[in-house]
XYZ file of N, CA, C and O in Angstrom:
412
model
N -213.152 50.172 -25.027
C -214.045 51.262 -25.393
C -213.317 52.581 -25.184
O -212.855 52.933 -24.099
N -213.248 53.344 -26.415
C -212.720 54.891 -26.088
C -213.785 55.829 -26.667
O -214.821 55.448 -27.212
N -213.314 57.409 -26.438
C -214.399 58.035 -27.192
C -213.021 59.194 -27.559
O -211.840 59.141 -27.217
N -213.841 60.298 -28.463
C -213.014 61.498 -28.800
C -214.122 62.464 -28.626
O -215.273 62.630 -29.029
N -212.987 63.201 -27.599
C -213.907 64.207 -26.389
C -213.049 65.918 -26.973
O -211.882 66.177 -27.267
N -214.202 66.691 -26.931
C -213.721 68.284 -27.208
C -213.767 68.995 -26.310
O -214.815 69.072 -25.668
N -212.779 69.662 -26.005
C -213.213 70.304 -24.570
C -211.548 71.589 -24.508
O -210.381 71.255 -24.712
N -212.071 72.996 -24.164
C -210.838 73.818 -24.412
C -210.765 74.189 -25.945
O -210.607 75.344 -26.339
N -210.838 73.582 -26.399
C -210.471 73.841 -28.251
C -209.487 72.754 -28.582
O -208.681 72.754 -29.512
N -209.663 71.915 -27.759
C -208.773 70.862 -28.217
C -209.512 69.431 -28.653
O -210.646 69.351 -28.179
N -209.183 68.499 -29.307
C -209.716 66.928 -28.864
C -209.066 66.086 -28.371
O -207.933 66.104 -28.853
N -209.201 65.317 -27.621
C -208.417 64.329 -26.843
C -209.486 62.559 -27.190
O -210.635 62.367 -27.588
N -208.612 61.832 -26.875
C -208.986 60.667 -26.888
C -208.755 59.626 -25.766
O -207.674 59.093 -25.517
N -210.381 59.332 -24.878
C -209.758 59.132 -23.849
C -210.456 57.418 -23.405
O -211.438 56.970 -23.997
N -210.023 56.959 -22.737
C -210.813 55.681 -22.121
C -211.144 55.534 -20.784
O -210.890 56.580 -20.186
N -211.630 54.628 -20.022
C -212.301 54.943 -18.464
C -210.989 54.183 -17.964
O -210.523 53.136 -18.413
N -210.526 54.954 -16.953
C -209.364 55.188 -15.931
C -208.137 56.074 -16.739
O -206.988 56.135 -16.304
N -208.468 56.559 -17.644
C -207.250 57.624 -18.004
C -207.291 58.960 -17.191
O -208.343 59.465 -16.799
N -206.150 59.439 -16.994
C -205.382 60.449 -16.348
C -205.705 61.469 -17.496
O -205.514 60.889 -18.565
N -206.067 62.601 -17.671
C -206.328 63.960 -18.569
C -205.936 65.152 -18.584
O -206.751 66.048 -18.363
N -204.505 65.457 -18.868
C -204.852 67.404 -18.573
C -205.772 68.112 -20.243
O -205.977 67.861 -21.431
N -206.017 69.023 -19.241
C -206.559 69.626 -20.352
C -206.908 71.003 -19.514
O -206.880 71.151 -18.292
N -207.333 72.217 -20.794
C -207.549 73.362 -20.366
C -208.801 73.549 -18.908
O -209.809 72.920 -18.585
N -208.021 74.827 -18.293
C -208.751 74.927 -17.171
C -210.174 75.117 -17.156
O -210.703 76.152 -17.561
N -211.010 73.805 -16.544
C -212.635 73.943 -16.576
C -212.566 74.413 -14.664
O -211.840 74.105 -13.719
N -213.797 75.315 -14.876
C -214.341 75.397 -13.400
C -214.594 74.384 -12.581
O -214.972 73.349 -13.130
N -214.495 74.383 -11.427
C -214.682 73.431 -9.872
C -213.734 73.190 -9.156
O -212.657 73.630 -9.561
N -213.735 72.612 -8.173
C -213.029 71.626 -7.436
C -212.738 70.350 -7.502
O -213.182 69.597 -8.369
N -211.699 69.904 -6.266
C -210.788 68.807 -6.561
C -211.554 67.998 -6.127
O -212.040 68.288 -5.034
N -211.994 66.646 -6.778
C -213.187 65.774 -6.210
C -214.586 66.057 -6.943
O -215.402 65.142 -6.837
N -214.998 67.219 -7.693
C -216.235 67.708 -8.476
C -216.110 66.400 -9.189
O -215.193 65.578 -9.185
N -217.190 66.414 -9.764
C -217.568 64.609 -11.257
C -218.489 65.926 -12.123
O -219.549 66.450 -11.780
N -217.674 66.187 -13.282
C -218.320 66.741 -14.143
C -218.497 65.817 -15.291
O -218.066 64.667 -15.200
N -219.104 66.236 -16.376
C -220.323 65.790 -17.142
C -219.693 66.611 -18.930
O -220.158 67.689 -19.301
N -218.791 65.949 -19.646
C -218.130 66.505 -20.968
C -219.304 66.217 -21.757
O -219.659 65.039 -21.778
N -219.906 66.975 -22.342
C -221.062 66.297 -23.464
C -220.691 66.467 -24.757
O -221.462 66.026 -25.609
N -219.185 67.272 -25.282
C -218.919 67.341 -26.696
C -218.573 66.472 -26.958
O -217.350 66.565 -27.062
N -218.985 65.294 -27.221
C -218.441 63.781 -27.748
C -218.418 63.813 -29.102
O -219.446 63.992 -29.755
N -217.486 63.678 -29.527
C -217.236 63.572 -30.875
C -217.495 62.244 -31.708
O -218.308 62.175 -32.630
N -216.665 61.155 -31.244
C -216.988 59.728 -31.550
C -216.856 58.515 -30.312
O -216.266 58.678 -29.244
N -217.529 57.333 -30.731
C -217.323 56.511 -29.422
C -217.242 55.333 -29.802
O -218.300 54.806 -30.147
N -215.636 54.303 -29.888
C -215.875 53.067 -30.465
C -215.890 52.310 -29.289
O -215.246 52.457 -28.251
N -217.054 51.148 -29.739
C -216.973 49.826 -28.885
C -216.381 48.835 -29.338
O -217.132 48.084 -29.963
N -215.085 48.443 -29.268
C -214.853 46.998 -30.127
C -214.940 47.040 -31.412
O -214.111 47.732 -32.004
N -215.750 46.466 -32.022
C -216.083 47.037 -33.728
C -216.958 47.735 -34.003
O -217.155 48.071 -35.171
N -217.823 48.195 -32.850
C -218.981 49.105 -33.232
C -218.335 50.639 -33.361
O -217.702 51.035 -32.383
N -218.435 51.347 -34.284
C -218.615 53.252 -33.805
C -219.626 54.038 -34.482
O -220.121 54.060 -35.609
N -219.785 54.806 -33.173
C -220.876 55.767 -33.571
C -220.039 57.121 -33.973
O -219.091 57.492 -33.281
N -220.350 57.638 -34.831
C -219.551 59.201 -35.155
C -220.564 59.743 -35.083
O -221.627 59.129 -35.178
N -220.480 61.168 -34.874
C -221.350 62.699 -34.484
C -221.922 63.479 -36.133
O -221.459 63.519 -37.273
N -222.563 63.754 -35.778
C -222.369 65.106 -36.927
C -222.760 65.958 -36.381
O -223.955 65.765 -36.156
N -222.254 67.339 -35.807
C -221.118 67.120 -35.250
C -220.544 66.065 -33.986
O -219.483 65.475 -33.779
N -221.427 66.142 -33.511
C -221.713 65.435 -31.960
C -222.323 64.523 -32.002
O -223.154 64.285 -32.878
N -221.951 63.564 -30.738
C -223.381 62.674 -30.265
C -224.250 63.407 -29.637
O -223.870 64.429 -29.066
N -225.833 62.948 -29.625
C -226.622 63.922 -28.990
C -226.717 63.124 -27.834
O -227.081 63.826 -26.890
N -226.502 61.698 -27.446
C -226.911 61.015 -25.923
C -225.393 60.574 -25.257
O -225.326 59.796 -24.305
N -224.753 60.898 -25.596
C -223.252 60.356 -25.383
C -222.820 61.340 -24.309
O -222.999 62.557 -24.332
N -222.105 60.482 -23.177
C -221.348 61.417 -22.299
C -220.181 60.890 -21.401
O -220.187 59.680 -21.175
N -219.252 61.595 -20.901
C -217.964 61.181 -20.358
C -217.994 61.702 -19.380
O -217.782 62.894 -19.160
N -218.396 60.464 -18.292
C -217.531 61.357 -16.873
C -216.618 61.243 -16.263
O -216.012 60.176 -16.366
N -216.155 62.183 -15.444
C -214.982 62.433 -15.309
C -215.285 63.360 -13.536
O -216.185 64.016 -13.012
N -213.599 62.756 -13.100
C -213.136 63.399 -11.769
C -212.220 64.364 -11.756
O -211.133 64.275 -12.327
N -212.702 65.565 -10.952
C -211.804 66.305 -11.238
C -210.460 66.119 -10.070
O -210.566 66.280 -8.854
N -209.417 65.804 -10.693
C -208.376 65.383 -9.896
C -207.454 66.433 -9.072
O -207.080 66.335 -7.903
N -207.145 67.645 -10.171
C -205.688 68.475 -9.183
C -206.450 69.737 -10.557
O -207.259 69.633 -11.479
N -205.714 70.695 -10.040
C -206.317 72.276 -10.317
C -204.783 72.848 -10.275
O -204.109 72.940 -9.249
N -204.363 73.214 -11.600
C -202.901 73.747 -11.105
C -202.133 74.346 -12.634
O -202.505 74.053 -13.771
N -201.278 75.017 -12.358
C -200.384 75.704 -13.306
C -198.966 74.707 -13.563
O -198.205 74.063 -12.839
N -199.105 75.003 -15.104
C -198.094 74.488 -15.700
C -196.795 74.835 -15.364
O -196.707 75.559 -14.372
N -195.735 74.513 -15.929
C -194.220 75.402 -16.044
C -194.063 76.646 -16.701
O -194.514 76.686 -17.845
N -193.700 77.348 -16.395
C -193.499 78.774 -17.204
C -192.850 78.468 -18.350
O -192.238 77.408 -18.473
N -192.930 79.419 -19.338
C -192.167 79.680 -20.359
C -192.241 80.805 -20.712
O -193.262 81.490 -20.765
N -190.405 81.311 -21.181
C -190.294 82.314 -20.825
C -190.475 82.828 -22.461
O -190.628 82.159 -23.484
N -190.390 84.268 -22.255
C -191.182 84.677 -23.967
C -189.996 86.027 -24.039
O -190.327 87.066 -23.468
N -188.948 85.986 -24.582
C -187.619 87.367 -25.094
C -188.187 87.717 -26.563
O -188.406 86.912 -27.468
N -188.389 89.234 -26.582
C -188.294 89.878 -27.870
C -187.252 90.861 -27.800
O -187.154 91.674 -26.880
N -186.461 90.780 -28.796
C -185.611 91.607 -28.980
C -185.211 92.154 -30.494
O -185.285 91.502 -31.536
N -184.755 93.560 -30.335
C -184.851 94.310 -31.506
C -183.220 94.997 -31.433
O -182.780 95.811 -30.622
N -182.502 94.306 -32.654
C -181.229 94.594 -32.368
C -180.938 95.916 -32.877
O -181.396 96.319 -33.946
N -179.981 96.776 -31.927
C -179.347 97.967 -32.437
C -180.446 99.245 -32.055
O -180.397 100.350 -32.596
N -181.373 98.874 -31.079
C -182.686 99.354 -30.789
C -182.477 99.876 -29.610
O -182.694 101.073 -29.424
N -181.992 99.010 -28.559
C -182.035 99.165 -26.975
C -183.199 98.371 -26.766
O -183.227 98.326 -25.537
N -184.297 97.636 -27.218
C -185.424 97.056 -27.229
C -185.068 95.715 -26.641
O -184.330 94.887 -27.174
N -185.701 95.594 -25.438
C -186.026 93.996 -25.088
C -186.857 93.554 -24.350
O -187.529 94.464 -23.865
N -187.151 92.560 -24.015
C -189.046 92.583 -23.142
C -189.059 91.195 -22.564
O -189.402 90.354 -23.394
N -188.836 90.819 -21.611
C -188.804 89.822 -21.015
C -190.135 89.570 -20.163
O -190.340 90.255 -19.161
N -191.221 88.384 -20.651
C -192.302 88.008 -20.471
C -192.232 86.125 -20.023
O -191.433 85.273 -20.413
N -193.105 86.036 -19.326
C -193.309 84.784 -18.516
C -194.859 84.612 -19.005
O -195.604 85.509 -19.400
N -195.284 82.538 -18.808
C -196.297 82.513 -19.237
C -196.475 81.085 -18.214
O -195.722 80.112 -18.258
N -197.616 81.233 -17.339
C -197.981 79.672 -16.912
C -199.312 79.474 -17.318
O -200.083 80.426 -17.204
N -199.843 78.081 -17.911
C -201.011 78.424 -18.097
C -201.735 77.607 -17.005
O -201.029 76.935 -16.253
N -202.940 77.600 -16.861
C -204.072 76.964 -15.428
C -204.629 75.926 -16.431
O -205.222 76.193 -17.476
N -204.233 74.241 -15.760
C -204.849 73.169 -16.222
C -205.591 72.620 -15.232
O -205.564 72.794 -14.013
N -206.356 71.831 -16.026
C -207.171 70.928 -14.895
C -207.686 69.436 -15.114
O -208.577 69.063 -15.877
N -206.870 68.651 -14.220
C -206.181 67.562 -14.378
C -207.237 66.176 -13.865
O -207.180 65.748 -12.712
N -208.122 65.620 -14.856
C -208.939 64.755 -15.179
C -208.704 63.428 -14.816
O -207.816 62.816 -15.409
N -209.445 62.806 -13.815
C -209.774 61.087 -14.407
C -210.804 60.545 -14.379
O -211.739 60.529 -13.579
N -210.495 59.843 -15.791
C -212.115 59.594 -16.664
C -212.433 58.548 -15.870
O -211.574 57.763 -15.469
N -213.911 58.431 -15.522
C -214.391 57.492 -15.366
C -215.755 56.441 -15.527
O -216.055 55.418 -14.912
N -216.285 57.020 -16.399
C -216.805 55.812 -17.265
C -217.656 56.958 -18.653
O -217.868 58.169 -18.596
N -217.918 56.134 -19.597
C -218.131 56.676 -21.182
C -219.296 56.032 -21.176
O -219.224 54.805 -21.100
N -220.784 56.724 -21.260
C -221.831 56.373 -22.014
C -222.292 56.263 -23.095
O -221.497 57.113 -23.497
N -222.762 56.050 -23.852
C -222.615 56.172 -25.402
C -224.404 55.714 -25.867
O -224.746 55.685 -27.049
């Protein structure tokens, strides 16, 4: 059984005991939050698809670790200018394990 879950502006596709990053949601380490943008949910040969959504469908999930990515670094430069701009970027994820899909 998996489902396809929206969450951040992204979709992911996940099953019960998967590991998740995804964009930073509010709480703490140990919180059990409650994803309700379910997109689709197959059982075996059964699936239900959304339009957009399921309206009774839900994924929960543990919130595991709270933390920043690797930097990446961001150079603009403008030749023959004197112009250059040296910028850094980490972003804040928050690092999921699913644990069980209602549907």
């Amino acid at each position: 059984m998996y489902a396809i879950v929206r969450t951040g502006g992204k979709q992911y596709q996940v099953a019960c005991g998967d590991q998740l990053r995804v964009e930073k949601i509010v709480g703490n380490v140990g919180d059990i939050i409650e994803l309700n943008d379910i997109l689709m949910v197959v059982d075996g040969e059964n699936a239900m698809i959304g339009r957009p959504v399921l309206e009774n469908a839900k994924v929960v999930a543990k919130i595991a670790e709270q933390g920043k990515a690797k930097k990446v670094l961001i150079f603009k430069k403008k030749r023959r200018q004197g112009y250059q701009v040296k910028n850094g970027h980490r972003q804040l994820y928050t690092s999921l394990q699913i644990q069980e899909i209602n549907a």
